[in-house]
XYZ file of C-alpha atoms in Angstrom:
346
model
C 28.291 1.470 -46.835
C 27.485 4.449 -45.110
C 28.138 7.540 -46.705
C 28.217 10.865 -45.242
C 28.110 14.537 -47.171
C 31.076 17.356 -45.377
C 30.587 20.659 -47.322
C 34.209 22.485 -46.806
C 34.425 25.917 -45.655
C 35.823 26.718 -49.826
C 33.123 25.254 -51.518
C 34.433 21.780 -52.270
C 32.217 18.592 -51.224
C 33.900 16.080 -48.893
C 32.594 12.898 -48.910
C 33.063 10.413 -45.879
C 32.537 6.571 -46.526
C 32.271 3.689 -43.840
C 31.192 0.530 -42.712
C 29.729 2.439 -40.025
C 28.186 5.491 -39.954
C 30.242 8.506 -39.493
C 29.766 10.434 -35.757
C 32.648 12.407 -35.458
C 33.025 16.191 -35.119
C 34.567 18.028 -37.845
C 37.978 20.087 -37.263
C 38.002 23.604 -38.400
C 39.150 23.529 -42.652
C 41.738 24.715 -43.809
C 41.988 28.107 -44.728
C 42.784 27.859 -48.174
C 41.807 28.999 -52.229
C 40.117 26.601 -54.791
C 42.608 27.006 -58.019
C 40.248 27.309 -60.754
C 39.799 28.234 -64.511
C 40.675 26.183 -66.715
C 39.011 25.731 -70.882
C 39.776 22.810 -73.178
C 41.279 23.597 -77.431
C 40.450 21.294 -79.941
C 43.355 19.964 -81.906
C 42.196 19.220 -85.518
C 45.330 17.254 -86.874
C 45.047 14.470 -83.829
C 40.935 15.118 -83.290
C 40.949 15.095 -79.772
C 40.484 17.991 -76.802
C 43.399 19.424 -74.387
C 43.176 20.626 -71.569
C 44.275 24.369 -70.041
C 44.906 24.142 -66.653
C 47.607 26.447 -65.835
C 46.602 27.020 -62.189
C 48.078 23.083 -61.543
C 51.442 24.124 -62.295
C 51.482 25.706 -58.128
C 49.411 22.081 -56.824
C 51.598 20.587 -53.673
C 54.148 19.039 -54.770
C 56.223 15.526 -52.923
C 55.080 17.392 -49.072
C 56.287 15.371 -46.266
C 54.236 12.847 -43.844
C 53.816 15.852 -41.268
C 52.511 18.467 -43.711
C 50.367 15.624 -46.254
C 46.818 17.106 -46.920
C 45.287 13.395 -47.371
C 46.372 12.844 -44.123
C 43.025 12.841 -41.332
C 43.552 16.319 -39.093
C 44.545 16.728 -36.188
C 43.024 19.089 -33.121
C 47.123 20.544 -32.376
C 48.331 20.264 -35.559
C 47.607 21.646 -39.414
C 44.025 21.077 -41.147
C 44.708 18.777 -43.624
C 42.102 18.377 -46.925
C 39.845 16.087 -44.529
C 38.886 17.619 -41.027
C 38.622 14.824 -39.124
C 40.066 12.778 -36.983
C 39.687 9.103 -38.402
C 37.951 7.686 -41.980
C 37.445 4.463 -44.048
C 37.236 6.101 -47.216
C 37.692 9.978 -48.033
C 36.804 11.185 -51.151
C 36.731 15.355 -52.671
C 37.082 17.634 -55.023
C 40.037 18.372 -56.264
C 41.476 22.153 -54.779
C 43.671 22.196 -58.154
C 40.904 20.742 -60.699
C 41.728 19.998 -64.345
C 38.369 20.022 -65.114
C 35.593 21.877 -62.931
C 31.877 22.804 -61.930
C 32.992 26.447 -61.931
C 35.629 26.169 -64.859
C 34.343 29.282 -66.901
C 34.332 30.243 -70.668
C 36.782 29.132 -72.642
C 38.300 31.785 -74.564
C 36.296 32.404 -78.153
C 39.397 34.562 -79.944
C 41.445 31.673 -81.074
C 42.076 30.088 -84.124
C 40.680 26.650 -83.186
C 37.418 25.764 -81.208
C 37.231 25.574 -77.776
C 34.900 24.723 -75.437
C 34.334 23.645 -71.495
C 35.739 22.495 -69.531
C 32.873 21.907 -66.852
C 33.879 18.175 -65.508
C 35.179 17.833 -62.165
C 38.323 15.716 -60.643
C 37.645 13.669 -57.338
C 40.592 12.565 -55.108
C 39.577 8.954 -53.930
C 41.923 8.621 -50.421
C 42.197 4.668 -49.721
C 43.416 4.771 -45.831
C 43.921 7.541 -43.391
C 47.640 5.451 -43.236
C 50.049 7.470 -44.276
C 51.725 5.147 -45.949
C 50.531 1.423 -47.770
C 49.284 0.695 -50.673
C 46.186 -1.705 -52.639
C 47.903 -4.524 -51.716
C 48.758 -3.687 -48.203
C 45.175 -2.786 -47.021
C 42.182 -4.744 -45.357
C 39.977 -6.841 -47.799
C 37.746 -5.419 -46.000
C 38.375 -1.687 -47.326
C 39.254 -2.756 -50.809
C 35.949 -4.369 -51.430
C 34.792 -0.881 -50.278
C 36.453 1.522 -52.456
C 35.426 -0.858 -55.380
C 31.354 0.172 -53.889
C 32.327 3.407 -53.275
C 33.812 3.476 -57.307
C 30.052 1.730 -58.146
C 28.445 5.408 -55.674
C 30.563 8.019 -58.127
C 30.439 7.037 -60.692
C 26.451 6.265 -60.815
C 27.061 10.677 -58.970
C 28.380 11.405 -61.706
C 26.814 10.433 -64.340
C 23.417 11.678 -62.838
C 24.305 15.480 -63.970
C 23.534 15.996 -67.730
C 27.292 17.393 -68.317
C 29.032 14.503 -67.698
C 29.562 12.182 -70.383
C 32.548 10.103 -69.916
C 33.605 8.768 -65.484
C 37.187 7.258 -65.160
C 39.134 6.070 -61.253
C 42.531 5.817 -61.742
C 45.647 5.450 -59.843
C 49.264 6.592 -60.350
C 51.329 4.929 -58.141
C 55.378 5.631 -57.892
C 57.019 9.040 -58.641
C 58.508 7.460 -61.250
C 55.696 7.967 -63.180
C 54.890 11.303 -61.797
C 52.727 11.069 -57.968
C 53.021 14.207 -56.291
C 51.819 12.878 -52.727
C 52.925 9.996 -51.786
C 49.417 8.493 -49.275
C 47.738 5.925 -50.910
C 45.304 7.291 -53.094
C 43.689 8.100 -56.514
C 41.394 10.233 -58.572
C 38.487 10.139 -60.271
C 37.829 12.331 -63.576
C 34.159 13.266 -64.859
C 35.149 14.757 -68.324
C 32.435 17.060 -70.169
C 33.404 14.925 -73.436
C 34.150 10.688 -73.894
C 37.621 10.580 -74.724
C 39.700 9.044 -77.710
C 40.465 5.944 -76.253
C 36.860 5.028 -74.534
C 35.541 6.624 -77.971
C 37.380 3.349 -80.015
C 36.803 0.525 -77.339
C 33.182 2.048 -77.230
C 33.073 1.151 -81.084
C 35.159 -1.808 -80.444
C 32.957 -3.265 -78.065
C 29.918 -2.067 -80.488
C 31.577 -4.347 -82.844
C 31.928 -7.852 -81.114
C 31.737 -9.073 -77.099
C 35.675 -8.497 -77.545
C 37.246 -9.174 -73.465
C 34.369 -11.624 -73.982
C 35.809 -13.892 -76.813
C 39.223 -13.809 -75.187
C 38.366 -16.097 -71.964
C 38.002 -19.247 -74.104
C 41.506 -18.772 -75.099
C 42.481 -16.425 -71.723
C 44.742 -20.143 -70.190
C 48.613 -19.069 -71.650
C 48.164 -15.473 -70.662
C 46.165 -16.334 -67.045
C 47.815 -14.355 -64.309
C 44.977 -15.238 -61.751
C 41.079 -15.881 -62.432
C 38.445 -17.444 -59.821
C 34.634 -17.564 -60.695
C 33.495 -14.355 -60.879
C 36.481 -12.025 -62.841
C 40.104 -13.195 -64.692
C 43.200 -11.353 -64.012
C 45.894 -11.875 -66.870
C 47.826 -9.955 -69.449
C 46.397 -9.678 -72.738
C 48.034 -11.400 -75.829
C 48.037 -7.873 -76.896
C 50.135 -6.454 -73.823
C 51.430 -2.356 -74.846
C 53.958 -2.992 -71.050
C 56.004 -6.284 -70.749
C 53.870 -6.830 -66.919
C 50.875 -4.682 -68.405
C 47.291 -6.809 -66.589
C 44.118 -6.186 -67.760
C 41.134 -7.072 -65.007
C 37.785 -8.126 -65.346
C 34.321 -10.057 -64.640
C 33.753 -12.852 -66.821
C 30.023 -11.734 -66.793
C 28.989 -8.845 -69.226
C 28.851 -5.746 -67.202
C 29.311 -2.004 -68.302
C 30.878 -0.713 -64.484
C 30.681 -1.841 -60.787
C 28.135 -0.345 -60.516
C 26.572 -3.311 -61.327
C 28.577 -6.249 -59.706
C 27.322 -8.806 -57.273
C 28.247 -8.641 -53.529
C 30.719 -11.707 -54.785
C 31.956 -9.746 -58.114
C 32.428 -7.256 -55.514
C 34.887 -9.139 -53.270
C 37.008 -11.311 -56.848
C 37.017 -7.517 -58.219
C 38.783 -6.324 -55.107
C 41.379 -9.540 -53.924
C 42.332 -8.843 -58.204
C 43.437 -5.859 -57.689
C 45.469 -6.254 -54.051
C 46.837 -9.684 -55.553
C 48.200 -8.241 -58.453
C 49.751 -5.470 -56.896
C 51.134 -8.514 -54.141
C 52.521 -9.832 -56.957
C 53.938 -6.869 -58.704
C 55.954 -5.345 -55.883
C 57.418 -9.595 -55.125
C 58.460 -9.240 -58.688
C 61.025 -7.123 -58.284
C 61.530 -7.288 -54.306
C 60.291 -3.053 -54.428
C 57.191 -1.354 -55.220
C 56.389 -1.491 -58.835
C 55.057 2.016 -60.511
C 52.184 1.863 -62.440
C 49.085 3.919 -63.685
C 45.678 1.443 -62.929
C 42.849 2.445 -64.936
C 39.099 1.123 -64.541
C 37.057 2.029 -68.082
C 33.398 1.831 -66.914
C 31.244 2.261 -69.840
C 30.171 5.580 -71.546
C 26.961 7.599 -71.301
C 24.982 5.860 -73.431
C 27.001 2.411 -73.880
C 25.916 0.708 -70.864
C 24.840 -1.689 -73.495
C 27.690 -2.663 -74.937
C 30.626 -2.082 -73.436
C 32.371 -4.632 -71.009
C 33.537 -2.891 -67.925
C 37.353 -3.277 -66.988
C 41.112 -2.381 -64.811
C 43.717 -1.742 -67.206
C 47.727 -1.739 -65.214
C 50.028 -0.039 -67.032
C 52.686 -0.758 -65.522
C 56.248 0.736 -65.864
C 59.131 -1.605 -64.762
C 60.333 -4.429 -67.688
C 63.823 -5.412 -65.397
C 64.319 -4.826 -61.560
C 66.084 -1.577 -62.687
C 64.486 -0.773 -66.108
C 61.374 1.395 -67.151
C 59.481 0.973 -70.138
C 59.632 4.451 -71.771
C 57.482 5.357 -73.920
C 59.984 6.395 -76.408
C 59.802 7.863 -80.857
C 57.538 5.306 -81.895
C 55.142 5.251 -78.930
C 54.823 8.327 -78.376
C 55.301 10.181 -82.310
C 53.107 7.278 -84.203
C 51.050 5.847 -81.308
C 52.654 2.268 -82.259
C 53.694 0.433 -79.153
C 57.393 -1.385 -78.939
C 57.320 -4.544 -76.245
C 60.379 -6.394 -76.154
C 58.723 -9.192 -74.265
C 56.158 -11.753 -74.424
C 52.944 -11.701 -72.869
C 52.745 -15.177 -72.938
C 56.234 -15.357 -71.034
C 55.487 -12.725 -68.803
C 52.078 -14.067 -67.812
C 54.161 -17.023 -66.665
C 56.669 -15.078 -64.723
C 53.511 -13.575 -62.894
C 51.689 -16.223 -63.013
C 54.089 -17.797 -60.690
C 55.036 -15.248 -58.153
C 54.180 -15.881 -54.833
C 53.991 -12.958 -52.486
């Protein structure tokens, strides 16, 4: 993998990743400012930090293809966030970040605890093509993406203020996507968020994911020598899928080449099966859970697809019991939905 670093005129960094070195000449950068200023406030009842970034109200929202900021720039067109005519995978600091190295000081005159939101938010563009998905890009490109994630994990964790890094992908307008171009994001937090902290606590007690391997047969969607994709017996969404390596890894930065290939294939195949299941693009949130800083010896890396369709035309909404109590109610058994998804042939 080759990595090219470009410093944008607005102060943000852009990284181009590829199988070959980038030899393209940068085009003129877009003349636009970077929104700044965010902070976190402590929620004393839920005991968690809430991040406030009011500038995000005016961020780009569902632009038409000709104004897409994630497409490559063209010499005869409007400049985009990526001032190059082509690329394989591009990563750049978000223009509208919730967490930022330049977040600034938090207000101190509030009736609750506050803190700076000095982290980072990055955009990961999977392909220069405006249309597509993790299921339609090539296996070679997906493998490159896994290596990109590993590189971003290592670089962001090298910063002393970063305590947790989470790559994710939101897919589909039904769950709030604001740009159609195939892409994901990476949030780098100056604290460990509550879900990651609870998972870390579980892994301190036992190797929970390794323990599942012995009883995974009824819940398996697909597997090979290196990785398993399953609808877990504790799934909170009818078609929720968990993908993880069969050997312990704190994150993808410790994967072997074969594990990179396996994990990349699993992600693409899950998306292809989702899309074939109801013959339409399936809305989901893909979350990568790697070890928080200091938990590398116990935390088992895994990816989680929160899948928001329960039938072809019905969403799994988070309603009163899920939002108010944090207790999910699911109207399909994991062993049954696993059988359905296992038998889908894209």
